[in-house]
mmCIF file with all atom_site columns, C-alpha atoms in Angstrom:
data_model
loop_
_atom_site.group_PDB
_atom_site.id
_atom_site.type_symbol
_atom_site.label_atom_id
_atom_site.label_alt_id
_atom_site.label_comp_id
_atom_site.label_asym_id
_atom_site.label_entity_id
_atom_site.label_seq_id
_atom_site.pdbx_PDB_ins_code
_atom_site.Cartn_x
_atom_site.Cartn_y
_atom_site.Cartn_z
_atom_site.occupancy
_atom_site.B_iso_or_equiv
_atom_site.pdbx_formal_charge
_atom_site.auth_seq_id
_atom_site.auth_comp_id
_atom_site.auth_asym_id
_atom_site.auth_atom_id
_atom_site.pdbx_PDB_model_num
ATOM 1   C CA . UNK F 1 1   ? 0.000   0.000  0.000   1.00 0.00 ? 1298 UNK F CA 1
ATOM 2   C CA . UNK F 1 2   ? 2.866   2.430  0.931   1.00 0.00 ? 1299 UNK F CA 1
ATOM 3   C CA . UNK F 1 3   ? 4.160   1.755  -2.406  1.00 0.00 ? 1300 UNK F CA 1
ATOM 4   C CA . UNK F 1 4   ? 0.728   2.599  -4.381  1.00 0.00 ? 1301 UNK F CA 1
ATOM 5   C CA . UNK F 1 5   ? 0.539   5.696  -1.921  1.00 0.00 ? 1302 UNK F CA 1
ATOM 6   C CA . UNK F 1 6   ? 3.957   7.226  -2.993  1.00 0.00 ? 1303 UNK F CA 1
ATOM 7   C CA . UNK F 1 7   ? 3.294   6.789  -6.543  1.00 0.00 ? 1304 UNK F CA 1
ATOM 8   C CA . UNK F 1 8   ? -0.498  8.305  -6.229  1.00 0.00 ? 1305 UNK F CA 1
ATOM 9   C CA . UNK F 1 9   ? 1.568   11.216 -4.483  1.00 0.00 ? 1306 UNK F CA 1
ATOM 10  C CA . UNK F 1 10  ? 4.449   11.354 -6.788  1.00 0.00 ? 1307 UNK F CA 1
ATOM 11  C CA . UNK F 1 11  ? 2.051   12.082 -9.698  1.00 0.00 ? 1308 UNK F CA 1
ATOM 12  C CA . UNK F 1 12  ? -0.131  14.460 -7.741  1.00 0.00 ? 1309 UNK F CA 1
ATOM 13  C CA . UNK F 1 13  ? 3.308   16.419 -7.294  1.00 0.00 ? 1310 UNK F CA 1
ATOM 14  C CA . UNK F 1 14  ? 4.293   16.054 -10.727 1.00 0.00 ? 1311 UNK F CA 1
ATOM 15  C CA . UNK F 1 15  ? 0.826   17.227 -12.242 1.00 0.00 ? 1312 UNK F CA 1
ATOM 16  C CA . UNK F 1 16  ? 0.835   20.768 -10.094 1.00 0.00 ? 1313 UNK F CA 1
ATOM 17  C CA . UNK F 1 17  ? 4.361   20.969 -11.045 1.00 0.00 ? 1314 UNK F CA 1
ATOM 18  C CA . UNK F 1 18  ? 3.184   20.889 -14.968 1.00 0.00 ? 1315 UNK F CA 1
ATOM 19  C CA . UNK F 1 19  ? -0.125  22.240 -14.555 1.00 0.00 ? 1316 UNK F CA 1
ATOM 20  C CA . UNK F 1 20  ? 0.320   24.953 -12.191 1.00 0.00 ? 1317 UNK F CA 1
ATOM 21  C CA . UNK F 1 21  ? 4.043   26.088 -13.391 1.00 0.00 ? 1318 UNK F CA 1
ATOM 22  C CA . UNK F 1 22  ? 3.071   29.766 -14.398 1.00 0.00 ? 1319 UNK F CA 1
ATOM 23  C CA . UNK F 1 23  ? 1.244   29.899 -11.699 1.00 0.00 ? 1320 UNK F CA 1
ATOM 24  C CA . UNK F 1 24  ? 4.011   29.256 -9.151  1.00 0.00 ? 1321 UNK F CA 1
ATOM 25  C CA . UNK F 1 25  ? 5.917   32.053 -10.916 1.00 0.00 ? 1322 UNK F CA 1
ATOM 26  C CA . UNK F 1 26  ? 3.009   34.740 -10.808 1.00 0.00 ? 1323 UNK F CA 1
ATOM 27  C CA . UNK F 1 27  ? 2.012   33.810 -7.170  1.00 0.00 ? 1324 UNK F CA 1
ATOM 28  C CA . UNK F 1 28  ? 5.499   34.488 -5.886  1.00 0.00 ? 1325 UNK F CA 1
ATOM 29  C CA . UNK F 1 29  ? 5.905   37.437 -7.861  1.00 0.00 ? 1326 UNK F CA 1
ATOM 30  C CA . UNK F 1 30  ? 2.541   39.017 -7.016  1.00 0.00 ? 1327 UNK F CA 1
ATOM 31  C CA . UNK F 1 31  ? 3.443   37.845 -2.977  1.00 0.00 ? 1328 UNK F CA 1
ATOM 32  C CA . UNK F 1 32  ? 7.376   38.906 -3.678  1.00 0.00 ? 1329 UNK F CA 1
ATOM 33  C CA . UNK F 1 33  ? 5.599   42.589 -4.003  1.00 0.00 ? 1330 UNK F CA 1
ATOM 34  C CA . UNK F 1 34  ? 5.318   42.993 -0.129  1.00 0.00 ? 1331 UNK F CA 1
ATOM 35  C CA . UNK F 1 35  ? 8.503   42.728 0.938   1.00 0.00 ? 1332 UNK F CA 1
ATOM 36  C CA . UNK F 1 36  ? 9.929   45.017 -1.459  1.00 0.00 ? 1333 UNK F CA 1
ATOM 37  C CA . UNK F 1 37  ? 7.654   47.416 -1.447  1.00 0.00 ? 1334 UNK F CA 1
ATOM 38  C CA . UNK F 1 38  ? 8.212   47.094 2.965   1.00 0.00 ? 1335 UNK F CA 1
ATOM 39  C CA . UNK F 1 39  ? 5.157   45.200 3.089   1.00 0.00 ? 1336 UNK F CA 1
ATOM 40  C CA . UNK F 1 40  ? 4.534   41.521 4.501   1.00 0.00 ? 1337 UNK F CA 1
ATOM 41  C CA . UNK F 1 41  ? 3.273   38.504 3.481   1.00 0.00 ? 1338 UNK F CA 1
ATOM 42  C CA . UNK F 1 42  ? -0.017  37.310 5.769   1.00 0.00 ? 1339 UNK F CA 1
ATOM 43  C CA . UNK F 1 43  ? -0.314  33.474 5.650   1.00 0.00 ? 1340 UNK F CA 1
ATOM 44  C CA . UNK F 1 44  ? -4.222  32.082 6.084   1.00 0.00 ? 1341 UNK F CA 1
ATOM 45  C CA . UNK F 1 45  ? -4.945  28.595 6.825   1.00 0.00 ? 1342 UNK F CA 1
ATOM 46  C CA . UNK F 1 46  ? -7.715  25.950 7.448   1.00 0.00 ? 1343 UNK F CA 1
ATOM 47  C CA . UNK F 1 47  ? -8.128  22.796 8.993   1.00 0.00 ? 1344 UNK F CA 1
ATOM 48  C CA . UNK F 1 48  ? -5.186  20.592 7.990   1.00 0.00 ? 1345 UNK F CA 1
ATOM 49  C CA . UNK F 1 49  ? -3.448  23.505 6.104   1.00 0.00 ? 1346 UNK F CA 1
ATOM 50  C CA . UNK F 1 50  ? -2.249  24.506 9.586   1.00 0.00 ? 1347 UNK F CA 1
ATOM 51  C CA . UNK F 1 51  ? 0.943   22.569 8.649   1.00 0.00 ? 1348 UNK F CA 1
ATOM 52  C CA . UNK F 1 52  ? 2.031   25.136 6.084   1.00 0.00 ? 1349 UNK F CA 1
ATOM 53  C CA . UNK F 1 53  ? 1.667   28.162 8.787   1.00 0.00 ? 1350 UNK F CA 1
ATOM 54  C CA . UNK F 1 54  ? 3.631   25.458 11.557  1.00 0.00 ? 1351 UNK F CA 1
ATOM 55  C CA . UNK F 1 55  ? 6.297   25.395 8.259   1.00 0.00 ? 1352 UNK F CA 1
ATOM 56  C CA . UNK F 1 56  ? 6.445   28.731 7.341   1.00 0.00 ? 1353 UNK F CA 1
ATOM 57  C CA . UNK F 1 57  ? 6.533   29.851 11.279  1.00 0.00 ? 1354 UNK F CA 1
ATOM 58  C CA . UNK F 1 58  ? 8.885   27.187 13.067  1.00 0.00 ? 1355 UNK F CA 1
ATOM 59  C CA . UNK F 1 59  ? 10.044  25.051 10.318  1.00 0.00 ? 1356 UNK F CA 1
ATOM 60  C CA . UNK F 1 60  ? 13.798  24.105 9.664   1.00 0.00 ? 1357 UNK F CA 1
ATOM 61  C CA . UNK F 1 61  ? 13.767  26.876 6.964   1.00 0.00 ? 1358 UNK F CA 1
ATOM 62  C CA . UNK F 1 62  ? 11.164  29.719 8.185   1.00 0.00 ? 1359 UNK F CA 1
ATOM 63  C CA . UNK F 1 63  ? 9.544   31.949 5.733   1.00 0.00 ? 1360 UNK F CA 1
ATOM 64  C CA . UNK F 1 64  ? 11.744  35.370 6.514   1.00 0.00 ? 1361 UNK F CA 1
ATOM 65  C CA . UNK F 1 65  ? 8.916   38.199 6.795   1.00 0.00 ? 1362 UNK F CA 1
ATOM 66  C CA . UNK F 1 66  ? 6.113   35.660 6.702   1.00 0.00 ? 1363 UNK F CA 1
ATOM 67  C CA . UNK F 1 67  ? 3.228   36.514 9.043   1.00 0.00 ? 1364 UNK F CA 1
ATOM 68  C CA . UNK F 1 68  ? 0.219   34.910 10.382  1.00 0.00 ? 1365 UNK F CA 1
ATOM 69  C CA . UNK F 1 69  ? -2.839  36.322 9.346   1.00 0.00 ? 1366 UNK F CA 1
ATOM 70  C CA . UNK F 1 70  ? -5.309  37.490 12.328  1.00 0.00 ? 1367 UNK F CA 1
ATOM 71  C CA . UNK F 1 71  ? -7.510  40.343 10.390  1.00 0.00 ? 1368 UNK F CA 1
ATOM 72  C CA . UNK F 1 72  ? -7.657  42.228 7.760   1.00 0.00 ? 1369 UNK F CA 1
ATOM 73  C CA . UNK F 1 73  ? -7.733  45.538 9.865   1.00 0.00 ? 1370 UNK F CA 1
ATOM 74  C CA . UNK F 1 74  ? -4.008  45.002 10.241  1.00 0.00 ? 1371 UNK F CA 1
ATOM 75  C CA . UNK F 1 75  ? -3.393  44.862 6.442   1.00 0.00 ? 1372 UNK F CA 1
ATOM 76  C CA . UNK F 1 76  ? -2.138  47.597 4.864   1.00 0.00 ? 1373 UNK F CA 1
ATOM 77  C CA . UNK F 1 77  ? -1.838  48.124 0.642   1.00 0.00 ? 1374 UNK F CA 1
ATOM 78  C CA . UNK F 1 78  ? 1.840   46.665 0.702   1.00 0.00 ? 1375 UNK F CA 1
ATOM 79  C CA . UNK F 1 79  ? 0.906   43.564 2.658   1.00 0.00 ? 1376 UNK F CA 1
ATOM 80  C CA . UNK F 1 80  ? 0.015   40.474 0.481   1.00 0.00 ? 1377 UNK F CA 1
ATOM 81  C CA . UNK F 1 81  ? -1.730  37.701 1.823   1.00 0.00 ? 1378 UNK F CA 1
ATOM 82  C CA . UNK F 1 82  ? -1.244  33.618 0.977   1.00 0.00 ? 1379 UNK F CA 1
ATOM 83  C CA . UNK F 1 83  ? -4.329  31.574 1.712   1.00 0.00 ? 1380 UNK F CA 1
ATOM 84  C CA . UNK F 1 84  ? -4.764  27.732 2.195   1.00 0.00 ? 1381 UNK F CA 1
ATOM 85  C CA . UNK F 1 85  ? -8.101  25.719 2.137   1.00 0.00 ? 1382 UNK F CA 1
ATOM 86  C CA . UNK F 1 86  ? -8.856  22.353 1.526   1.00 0.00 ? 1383 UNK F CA 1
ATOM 87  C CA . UNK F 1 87  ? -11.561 23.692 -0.802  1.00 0.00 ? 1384 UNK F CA 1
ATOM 88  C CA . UNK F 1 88  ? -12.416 26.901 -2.970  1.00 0.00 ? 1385 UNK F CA 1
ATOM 89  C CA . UNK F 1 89  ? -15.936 26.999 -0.878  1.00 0.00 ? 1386 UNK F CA 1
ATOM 90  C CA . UNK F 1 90  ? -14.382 26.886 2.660   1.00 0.00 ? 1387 UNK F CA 1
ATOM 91  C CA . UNK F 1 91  ? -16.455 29.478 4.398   1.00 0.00 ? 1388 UNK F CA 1
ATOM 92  C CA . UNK F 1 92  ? -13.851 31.212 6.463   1.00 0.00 ? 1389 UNK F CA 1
ATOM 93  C CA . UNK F 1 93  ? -11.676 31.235 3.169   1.00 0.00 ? 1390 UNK F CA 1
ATOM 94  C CA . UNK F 1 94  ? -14.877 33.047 1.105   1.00 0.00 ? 1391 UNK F CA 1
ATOM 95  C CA . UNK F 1 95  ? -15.587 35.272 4.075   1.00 0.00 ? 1392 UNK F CA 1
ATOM 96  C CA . UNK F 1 96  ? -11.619 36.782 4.191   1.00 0.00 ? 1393 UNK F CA 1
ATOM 97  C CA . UNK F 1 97  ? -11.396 36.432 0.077   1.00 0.00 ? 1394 UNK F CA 1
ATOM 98  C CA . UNK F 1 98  ? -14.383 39.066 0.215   1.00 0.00 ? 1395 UNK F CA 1
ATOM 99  C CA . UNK F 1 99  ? -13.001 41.137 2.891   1.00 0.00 ? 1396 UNK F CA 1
ATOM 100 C CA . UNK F 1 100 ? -9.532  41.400 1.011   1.00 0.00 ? 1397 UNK F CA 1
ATOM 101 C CA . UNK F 1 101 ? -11.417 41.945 -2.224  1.00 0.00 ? 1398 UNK F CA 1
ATOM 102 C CA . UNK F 1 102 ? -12.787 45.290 -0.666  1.00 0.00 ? 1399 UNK F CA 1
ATOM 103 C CA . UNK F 1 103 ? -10.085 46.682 1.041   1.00 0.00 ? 1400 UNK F CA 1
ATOM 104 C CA . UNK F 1 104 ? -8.133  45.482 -1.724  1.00 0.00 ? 1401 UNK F CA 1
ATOM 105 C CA . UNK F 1 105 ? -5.442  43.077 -0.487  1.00 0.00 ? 1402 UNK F CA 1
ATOM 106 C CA . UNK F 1 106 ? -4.517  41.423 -3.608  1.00 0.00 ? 1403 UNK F CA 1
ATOM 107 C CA . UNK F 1 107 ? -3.983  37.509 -2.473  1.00 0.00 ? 1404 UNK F CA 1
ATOM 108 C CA . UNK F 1 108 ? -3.151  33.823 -3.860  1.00 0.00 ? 1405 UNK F CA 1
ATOM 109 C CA . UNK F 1 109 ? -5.400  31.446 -2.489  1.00 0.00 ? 1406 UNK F CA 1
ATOM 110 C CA . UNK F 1 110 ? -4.477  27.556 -2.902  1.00 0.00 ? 1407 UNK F CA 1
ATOM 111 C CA . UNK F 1 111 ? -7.294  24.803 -2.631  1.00 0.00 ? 1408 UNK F CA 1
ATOM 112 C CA . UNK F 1 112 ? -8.637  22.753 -4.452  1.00 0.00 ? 1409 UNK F CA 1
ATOM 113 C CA . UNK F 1 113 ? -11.240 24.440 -7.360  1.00 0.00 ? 1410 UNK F CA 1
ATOM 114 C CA . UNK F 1 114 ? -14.516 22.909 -6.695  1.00 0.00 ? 1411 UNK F CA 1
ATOM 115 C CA . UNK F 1 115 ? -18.219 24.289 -7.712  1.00 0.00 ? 1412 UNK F CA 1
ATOM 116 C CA . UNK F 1 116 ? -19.443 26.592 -5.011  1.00 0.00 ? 1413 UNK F CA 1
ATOM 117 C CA . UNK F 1 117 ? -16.127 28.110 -4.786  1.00 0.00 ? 1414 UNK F CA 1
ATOM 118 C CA . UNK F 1 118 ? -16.352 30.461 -8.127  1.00 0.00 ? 1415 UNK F CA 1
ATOM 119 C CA . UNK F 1 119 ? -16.109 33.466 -5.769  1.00 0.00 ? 1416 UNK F CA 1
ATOM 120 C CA . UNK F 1 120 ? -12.752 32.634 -4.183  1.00 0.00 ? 1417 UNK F CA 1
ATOM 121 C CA . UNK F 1 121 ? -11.294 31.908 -7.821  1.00 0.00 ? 1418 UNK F CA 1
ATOM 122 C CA . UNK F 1 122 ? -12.981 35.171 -8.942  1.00 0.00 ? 1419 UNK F CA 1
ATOM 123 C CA . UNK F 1 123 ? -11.837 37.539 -5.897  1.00 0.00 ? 1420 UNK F CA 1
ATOM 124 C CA . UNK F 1 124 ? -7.960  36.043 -5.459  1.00 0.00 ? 1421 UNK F CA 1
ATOM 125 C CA . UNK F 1 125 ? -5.490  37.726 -7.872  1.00 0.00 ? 1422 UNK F CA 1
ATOM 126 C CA . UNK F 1 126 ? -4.511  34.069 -8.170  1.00 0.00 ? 1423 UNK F CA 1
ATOM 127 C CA . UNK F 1 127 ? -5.940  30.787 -7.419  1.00 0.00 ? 1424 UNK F CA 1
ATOM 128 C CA . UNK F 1 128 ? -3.689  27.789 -7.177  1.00 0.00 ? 1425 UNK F CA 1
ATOM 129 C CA . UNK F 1 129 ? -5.973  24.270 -7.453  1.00 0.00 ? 1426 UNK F CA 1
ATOM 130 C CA . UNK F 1 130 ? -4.011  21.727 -5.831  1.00 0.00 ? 1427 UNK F CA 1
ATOM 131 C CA . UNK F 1 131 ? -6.461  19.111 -8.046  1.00 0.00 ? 1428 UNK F CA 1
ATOM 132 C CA . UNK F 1 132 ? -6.962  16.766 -4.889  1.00 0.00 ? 1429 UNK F CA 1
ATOM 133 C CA . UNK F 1 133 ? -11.078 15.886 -6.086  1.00 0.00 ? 1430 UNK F CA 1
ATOM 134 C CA . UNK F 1 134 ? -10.436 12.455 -4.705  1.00 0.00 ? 1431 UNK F CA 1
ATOM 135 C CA . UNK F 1 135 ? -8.295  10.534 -2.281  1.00 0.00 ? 1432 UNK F CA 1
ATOM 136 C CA . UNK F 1 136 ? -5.578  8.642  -3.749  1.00 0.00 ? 1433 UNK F CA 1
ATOM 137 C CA . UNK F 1 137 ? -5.934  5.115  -2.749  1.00 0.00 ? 1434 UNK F CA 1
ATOM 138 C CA . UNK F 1 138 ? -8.993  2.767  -3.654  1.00 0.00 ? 1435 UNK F CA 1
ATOM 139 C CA . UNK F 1 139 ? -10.210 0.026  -1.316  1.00 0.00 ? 1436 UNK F CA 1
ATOM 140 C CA . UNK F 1 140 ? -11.755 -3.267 -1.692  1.00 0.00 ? 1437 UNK F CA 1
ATOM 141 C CA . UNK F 1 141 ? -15.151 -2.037 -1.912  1.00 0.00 ? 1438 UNK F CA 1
ATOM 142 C CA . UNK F 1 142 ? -14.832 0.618  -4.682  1.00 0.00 ? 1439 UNK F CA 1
ATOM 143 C CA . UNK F 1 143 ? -13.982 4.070  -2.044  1.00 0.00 ? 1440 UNK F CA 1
ATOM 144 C CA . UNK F 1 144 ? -10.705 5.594  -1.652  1.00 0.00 ? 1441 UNK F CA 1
ATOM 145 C CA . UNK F 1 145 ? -9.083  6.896  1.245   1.00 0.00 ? 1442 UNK F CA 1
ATOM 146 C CA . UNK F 1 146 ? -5.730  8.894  1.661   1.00 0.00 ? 1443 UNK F CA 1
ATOM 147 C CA . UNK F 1 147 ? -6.426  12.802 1.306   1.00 0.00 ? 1444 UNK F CA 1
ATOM 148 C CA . UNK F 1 148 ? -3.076  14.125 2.080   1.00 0.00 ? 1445 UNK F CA 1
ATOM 149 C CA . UNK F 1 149 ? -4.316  17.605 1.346   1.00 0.00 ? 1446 UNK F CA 1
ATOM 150 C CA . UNK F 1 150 ? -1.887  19.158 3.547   1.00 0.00 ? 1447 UNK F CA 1
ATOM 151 C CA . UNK F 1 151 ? 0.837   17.628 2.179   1.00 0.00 ? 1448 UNK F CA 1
ATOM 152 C CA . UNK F 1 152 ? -0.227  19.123 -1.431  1.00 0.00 ? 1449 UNK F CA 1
ATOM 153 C CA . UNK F 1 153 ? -0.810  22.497 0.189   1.00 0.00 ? 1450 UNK F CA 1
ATOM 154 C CA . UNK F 1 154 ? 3.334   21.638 1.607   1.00 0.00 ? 1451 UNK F CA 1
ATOM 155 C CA . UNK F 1 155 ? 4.295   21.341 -1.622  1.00 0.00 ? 1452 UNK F CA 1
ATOM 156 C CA . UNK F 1 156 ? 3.004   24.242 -2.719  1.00 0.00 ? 1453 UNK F CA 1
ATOM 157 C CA . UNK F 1 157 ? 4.382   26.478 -0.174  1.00 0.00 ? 1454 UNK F CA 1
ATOM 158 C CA . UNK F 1 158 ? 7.740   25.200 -1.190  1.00 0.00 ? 1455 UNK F CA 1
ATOM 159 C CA . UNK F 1 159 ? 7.164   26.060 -4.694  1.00 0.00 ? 1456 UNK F CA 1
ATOM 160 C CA . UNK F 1 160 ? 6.009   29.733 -4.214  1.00 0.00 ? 1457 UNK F CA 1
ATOM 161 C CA . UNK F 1 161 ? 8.764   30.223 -1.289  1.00 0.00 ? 1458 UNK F CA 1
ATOM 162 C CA . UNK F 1 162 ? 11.480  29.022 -3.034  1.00 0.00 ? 1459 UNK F CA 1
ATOM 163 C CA . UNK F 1 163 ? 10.929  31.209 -6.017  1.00 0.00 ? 1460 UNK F CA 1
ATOM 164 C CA . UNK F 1 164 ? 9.888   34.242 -3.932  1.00 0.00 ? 1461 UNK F CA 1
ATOM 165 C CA . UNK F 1 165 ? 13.408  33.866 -2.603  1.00 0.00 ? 1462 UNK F CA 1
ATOM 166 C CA . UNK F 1 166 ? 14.561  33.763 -6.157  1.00 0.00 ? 1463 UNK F CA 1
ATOM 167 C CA . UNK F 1 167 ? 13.076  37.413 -7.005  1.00 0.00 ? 1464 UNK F CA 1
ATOM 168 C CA . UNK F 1 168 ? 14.143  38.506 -4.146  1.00 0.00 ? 1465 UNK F CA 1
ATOM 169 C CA . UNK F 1 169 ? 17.874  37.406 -4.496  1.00 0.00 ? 1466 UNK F CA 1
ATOM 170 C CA . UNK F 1 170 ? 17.608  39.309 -8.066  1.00 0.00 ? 1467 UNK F CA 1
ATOM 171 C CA . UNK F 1 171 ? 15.997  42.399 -6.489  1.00 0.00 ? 1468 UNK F CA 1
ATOM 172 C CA . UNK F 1 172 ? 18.835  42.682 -4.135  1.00 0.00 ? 1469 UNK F CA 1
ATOM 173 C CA . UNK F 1 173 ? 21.947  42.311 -6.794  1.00 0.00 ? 1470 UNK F CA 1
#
């Protein structure tokens, strides 16, 4: 089973690696905007997606000028904000998209696109689908299980803070 599971995961990897690659690169761009322009980047999170603040905040590697998000009254128009939901209709997530929309906070949101959550896609500057519709492993009697949705979200992070780092190595030199 361990075996099936790191293949299933492998090739979730590999498919937002090809099908979100522009992405990546106009997410950290759009979130590399904040601390240039003395700004900071809020992180948002949901459920599971916790792990990517816990990452970002006390990781190995912490995200330098990172911040959790607590509300949007702290914002101002340099600060860019990086949200994570399982889903693109996660309440909280729609609630805070909205908020930022009219103050406007321009934000990525990553989850995965599914119907309900055209308003999320619509309001974020950028919406990265981490394509998790299904678990990855099927059982005996025709369900799946294994929804490593934060682990997808992980991946993620690691794309857009690596490559924020990039632009901001080049916007030093």
């Amino acid at each position: 089973m361990l075996k099936m599971f790191t293949t299933q995961l492998t090739g979730l990897f590999k498919r937002l690696e090809e099908k979100e690659e522009y992405s990546f690169e106009d997410g950290a761009r759009l979130l590399a905007q904040a601390p240039v322009g003395d700004g900071s980047i809020y992180i948002f999170t949901t459920k599971e997606m916790k792990a990517v603040e816990f990452e970002a905040l006390e990781g190995a590697e912490p995200f330098s000028g990172a911040k959790i998000f607590d509300s949007v009254e702290e914002l101002t128009e340099s600060d860019r904000v990086l949200m994570f939901t399982r889903y693109s209709n996660d309440e909280s997530g729609l609630k805070l998209a909205e908020q930022l929309r009219e103050k406007g906070i321009p934000f990525v949101a990553v989850a995965t696109s599914v119907p309900g959550g055209e308003l999320l896609q619509e309001s974020a500057d950028l919406l990265i689908d981490l394509r998790m519709t299904k678990a990855l492993l099927p059982d005996d009697e025709g369900n799946r299980y294994g929804y490593p949705s934060s682990m997808a979200a992980l991946f993620v992070y690691y794309g857009l803070k690596f490559t924020i780092e990039e632009i901001l190595a080049e916007y030093e030199e």
